[in-house]
XYZ file of C-alpha atoms in Angstrom:
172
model
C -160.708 -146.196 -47.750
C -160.269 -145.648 -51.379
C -157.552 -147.612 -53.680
C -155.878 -144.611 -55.495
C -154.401 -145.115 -58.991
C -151.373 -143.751 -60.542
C -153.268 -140.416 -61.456
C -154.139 -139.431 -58.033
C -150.525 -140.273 -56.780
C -148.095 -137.418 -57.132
C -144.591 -138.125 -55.643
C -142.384 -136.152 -53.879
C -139.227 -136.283 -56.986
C -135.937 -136.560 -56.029
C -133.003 -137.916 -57.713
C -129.832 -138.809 -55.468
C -126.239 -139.603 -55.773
C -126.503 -143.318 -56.698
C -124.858 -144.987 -59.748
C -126.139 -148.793 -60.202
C -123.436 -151.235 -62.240
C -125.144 -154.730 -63.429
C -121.957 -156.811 -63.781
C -122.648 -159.365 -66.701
C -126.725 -159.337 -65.632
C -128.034 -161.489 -68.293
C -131.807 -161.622 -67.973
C -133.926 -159.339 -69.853
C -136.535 -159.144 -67.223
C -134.070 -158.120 -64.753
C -132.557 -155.330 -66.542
C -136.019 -154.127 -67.453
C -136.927 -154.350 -63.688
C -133.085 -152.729 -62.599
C -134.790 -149.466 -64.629
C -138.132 -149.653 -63.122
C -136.450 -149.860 -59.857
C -133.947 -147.468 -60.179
C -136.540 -144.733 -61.537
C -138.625 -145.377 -58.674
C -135.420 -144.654 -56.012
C -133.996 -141.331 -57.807
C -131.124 -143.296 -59.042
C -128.744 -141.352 -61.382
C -127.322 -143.775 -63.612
C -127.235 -147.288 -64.840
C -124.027 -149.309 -66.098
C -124.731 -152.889 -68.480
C -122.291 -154.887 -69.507
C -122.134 -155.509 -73.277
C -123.009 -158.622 -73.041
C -126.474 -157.965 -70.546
C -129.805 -157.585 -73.245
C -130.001 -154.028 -74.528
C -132.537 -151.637 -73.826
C -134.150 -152.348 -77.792
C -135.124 -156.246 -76.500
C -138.633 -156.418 -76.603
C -138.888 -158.192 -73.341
C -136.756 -155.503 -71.634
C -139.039 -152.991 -73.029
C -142.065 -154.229 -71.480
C -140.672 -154.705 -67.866
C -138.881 -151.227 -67.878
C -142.292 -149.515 -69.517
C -140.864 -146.014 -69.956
C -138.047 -145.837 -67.736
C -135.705 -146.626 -70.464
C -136.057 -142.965 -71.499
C -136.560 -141.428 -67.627
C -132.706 -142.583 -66.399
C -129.413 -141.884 -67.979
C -128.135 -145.500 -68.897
C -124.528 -146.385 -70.477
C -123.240 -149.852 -71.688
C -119.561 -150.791 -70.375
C -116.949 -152.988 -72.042
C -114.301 -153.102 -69.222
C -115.694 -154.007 -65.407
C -112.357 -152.840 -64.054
C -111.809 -150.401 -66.190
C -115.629 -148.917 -65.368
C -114.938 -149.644 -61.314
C -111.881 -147.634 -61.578
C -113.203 -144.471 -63.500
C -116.261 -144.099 -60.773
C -113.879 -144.490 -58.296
C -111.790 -141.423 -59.695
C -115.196 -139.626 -59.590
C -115.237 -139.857 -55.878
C -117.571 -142.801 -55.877
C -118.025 -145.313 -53.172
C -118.100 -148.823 -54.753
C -120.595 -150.828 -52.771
C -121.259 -154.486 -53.596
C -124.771 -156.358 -52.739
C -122.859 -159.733 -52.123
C -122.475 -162.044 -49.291
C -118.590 -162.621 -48.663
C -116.623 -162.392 -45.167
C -116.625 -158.734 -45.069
C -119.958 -158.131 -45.418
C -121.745 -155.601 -43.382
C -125.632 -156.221 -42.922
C -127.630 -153.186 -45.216
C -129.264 -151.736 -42.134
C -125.674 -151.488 -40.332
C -124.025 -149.798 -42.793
C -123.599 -146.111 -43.216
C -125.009 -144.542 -46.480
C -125.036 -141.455 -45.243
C -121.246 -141.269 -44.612
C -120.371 -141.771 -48.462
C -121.313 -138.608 -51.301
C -121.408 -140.560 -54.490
C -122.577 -144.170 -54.014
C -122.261 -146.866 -56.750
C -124.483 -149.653 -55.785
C -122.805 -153.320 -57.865
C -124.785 -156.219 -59.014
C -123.437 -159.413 -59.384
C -124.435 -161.754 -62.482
C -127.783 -164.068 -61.559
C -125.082 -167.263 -61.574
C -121.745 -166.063 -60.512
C -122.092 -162.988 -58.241
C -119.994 -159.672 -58.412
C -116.493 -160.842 -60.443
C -114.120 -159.355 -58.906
C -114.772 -158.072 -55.531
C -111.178 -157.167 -54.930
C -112.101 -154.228 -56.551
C -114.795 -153.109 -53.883
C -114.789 -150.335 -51.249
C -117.399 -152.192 -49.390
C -119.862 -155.566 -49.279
C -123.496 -155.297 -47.648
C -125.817 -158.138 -47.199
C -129.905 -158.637 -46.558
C -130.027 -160.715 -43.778
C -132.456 -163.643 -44.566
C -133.694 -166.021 -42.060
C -135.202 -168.862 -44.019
C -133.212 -171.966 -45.521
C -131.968 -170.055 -48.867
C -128.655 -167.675 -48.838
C -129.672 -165.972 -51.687
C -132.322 -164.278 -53.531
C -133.148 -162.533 -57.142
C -130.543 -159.897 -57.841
C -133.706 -157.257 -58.466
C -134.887 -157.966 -55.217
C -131.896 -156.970 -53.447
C -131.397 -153.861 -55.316
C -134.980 -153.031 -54.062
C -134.300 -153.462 -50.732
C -131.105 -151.805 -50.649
C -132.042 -148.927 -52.556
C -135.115 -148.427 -49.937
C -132.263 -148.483 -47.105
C -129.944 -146.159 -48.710
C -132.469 -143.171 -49.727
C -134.331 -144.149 -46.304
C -131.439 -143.443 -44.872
C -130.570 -140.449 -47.012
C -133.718 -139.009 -46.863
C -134.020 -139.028 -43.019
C -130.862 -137.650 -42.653
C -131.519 -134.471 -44.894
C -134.931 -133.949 -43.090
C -133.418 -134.262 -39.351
C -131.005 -131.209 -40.543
């Protein structure tokens, strides 16, 4: 077995119909990380609040490397305002919150939705207002803690939506 590096890895590039929205995320490691992520999963696009670090802060920067120049990225003003536009686009608004609606990740159908916009909540206060939302999902967690780091979610549920995209594109 031989440890390859990122020279002798050439991945199969695809970019899908996913929009992510950080609502109010106010970490600069996370937003650096939300565009390292995103790249990674073919996202589209990427919403920040106004408020979130911008894309010059130096620690942002160094956690996004160069994928603050490989994914289209906008800054919003407005969440409702924002939530309302994609949704006149055609877009699925799809939360990453626990409330009493929410569906577990691997239970829900991607597949059944063209234009998917994947919300983050803030680290402290979750998604604000999730009136506003077509759908919750959920990571079900089995340990003590409810919750986990914002990134980390997106992570997991952007490997279960382009999973789930992907396999049903190559079963066709």
């Amino acid at each position: 077995m031989e440890q390859l590096t990122h020279y002798d890895i050439e991945n199969n590039q695809k970019q899908f119909p996913i929009t992510i929205v950080c609502d109010a995320i106010r970490t600069p490691e996370n937003i650096g990380m939300c565009f390292r992520i995103s790249e990674s999963f073919g996202v589209q696009k990427i919403y920040f609040h106004e408020n979130s670090p911008s894309t010059e802060n130096r620690i942002v920067k160094k956690t996004a490397r160069n994928t603050v120049n490989q994914i289209q990225h906008e800054v919003y003003t407005n969440f409702d305002l924002l939530i309302h536009q994609l949704k006149q686009e055609g877009n699925t608004i799809i939360g990453i919150e626990i409330t009493d609606k929410s569906i577990d990740i691997q239970d829900f159908n991607f597949k059944n939705h063209e234009k998917i916009v994947l919300l983050l909540g803030s680290e402290r206060n979750g998604i604000e207002n999730v009136d506003l939302l077509d759908h919750t999902i959920a990571i079900p967690m089995f340990g003590r803690n409810s919750s986990m780091n914002v990134i980390h979610s997106l992570a997991i549920t952007l490997y279960e939506v382009t999973n789930q995209l992907t396999v049903s594109k190559n079963k066709i």
